[in-house]
Amino acid sequence: RRSTRCWGYMSQVHSQLEAIPSATVSLALCLLADWAFQAAPRRGWPVVAMGCGAGLALLLNPSLILLLIPLMAWLCIHRRVPLARMGRALAVAALVSLPWVVRNAAVLGEVGFIRANLGLELYVSNNDCARPSLTRNLTSGCLHLTHPNFNLDEAGLVAQLGEPAYNRSRLRLALQWMRNHPGAFLRLTARRALEFWFPDPHGFRPFAYGIWLMTALSFIGLWQLERDKVPAARLLWTLVIVYPLLFYLIQSAMRYRYPMFWVSLLGAGYFVATLRPRSAGLPVGNRLRETGCGA
């Protein structure tokens, strides 16, 4: 019990320390893409810089691919970035990630572009004892039955099968449980979707309630951005819809939300800005366009 509390405390500290770099990297990636394809449209090296940034971001946090794909699609459709130019950036990103591919082939015996423990995450999140959040799974003891970090039998299977085969076996078990327990799976998914936006406050009360407030204000602000016809609103709504889809299937944890913080803060900030008196008779959306932020 004492080791569980210690692990939980260390996890919370790590989770808070992870917030700023995760949010910063995702925001920097979006700004870098906009600069590379728009501010310097006829130069080659900005595209290389964008590809390097994308490759490094995916190596550091693979979930950022859920932000990168909608961003690149939006740039191609809305900003009319040529597919050839976008393809060069993706080729550079692939080259940056090549050392990791070689490492996976040498160490794990399997080629993989990004870290792949989805099978394990689905397994520990969808089973007979599973709770919606990581903290609840930890305190209930469910992780001690299913996760190799806590269960010696599971750790032995990892050593026996190897990481890739172990993850595939856990993926099969998770999918089988989902098929056999559709009602429980849907209830867990609905709760996890809610907790992605409004996190379980257990162990994180002040921080979690702050996120609740930010989230509520951000949805109002994003609606106002759409109402004011700020073009970037479509991109922000796309990120809000696409990015969380995978995380609805696995145990909720506050750190999964961090790469989306800048979107929520931008929406909440827009709402707060509309509460102030309008300067020079211009709505905030028009001022954003004038400064280029809403283009």
JSON list of N, CA and C in Angstrom, two decimals, residues 14 26 36 97 214 235 262:
[
{"chain": "A", "resi": 14, "resn": "HIS", "atom": "N", "xyz": [5.45, 13.77, -11.84]},
{"chain": "A", "resi": 14, "resn": "HIS", "atom": "CA", "xyz": [5.88, 13.65, -13.23]},
{"chain": "A", "resi": 14, "resn": "HIS", "atom": "C", "xyz": [4.83, 14.20, -14.17]},
{"chain": "A", "resi": 26, "resn": "SER", "atom": "N", "xyz": [3.56, 20.82, -28.89]},
{"chain": "A", "resi": 26, "resn": "SER", "atom": "CA", "xyz": [2.44, 20.76, -29.84]},
{"chain": "A", "resi": 26, "resn": "SER", "atom": "C", "xyz": [2.13, 22.13, -30.42]},
{"chain": "A", "resi": 36, "resn": "ALA", "atom": "N", "xyz": [6.58, 27.65, -41.96]},
{"chain": "A", "resi": 36, "resn": "ALA", "atom": "CA", "xyz": [7.30, 26.96, -43.03]},
{"chain": "A", "resi": 36, "resn": "ALA", "atom": "C", "xyz": [6.55, 27.01, -44.35]},
{"chain": "A", "resi": 97, "resn": "SER", "atom": "N", "xyz": [13.16, 10.12, -38.03]},
{"chain": "A", "resi": 97, "resn": "SER", "atom": "CA", "xyz": [12.73, 8.99, -37.20]},
{"chain": "A", "resi": 97, "resn": "SER", "atom": "C", "xyz": [13.43, 7.69, -37.57]},
{"chain": "A", "resi": 214, "resn": "MET", "atom": "N", "xyz": [-11.41, 25.93, -17.33]},
{"chain": "A", "resi": 214, "resn": "MET", "atom": "CA", "xyz": [-10.81, 26.26, -18.62]},
{"chain": "A", "resi": 214, "resn": "MET", "atom": "C", "xyz": [-11.55, 25.59, -19.76]},
{"chain": "A", "resi": 235, "resn": "LEU", "atom": "N", "xyz": [-9.78, 24.66, -37.84]},
{"chain": "A", "resi": 235, "resn": "LEU", "atom": "CA", "xyz": [-8.66, 23.82, -37.44]},
{"chain": "A", "resi": 235, "resn": "LEU", "atom": "C", "xyz": [-8.78, 23.45, -35.96]},
{"chain": "A", "resi": 262, "resn": "TRP", "atom": "N", "xyz": [-3.08, 24.17, -25.20]},
{"chain": "A", "resi": 262, "resn": "TRP", "atom": "CA", "xyz": [-3.02, 25.46, -25.88]},
{"chain": "A", "resi": 262, "resn": "TRP", "atom": "C", "xyz": [-4.29, 25.75, -26.66]}
]
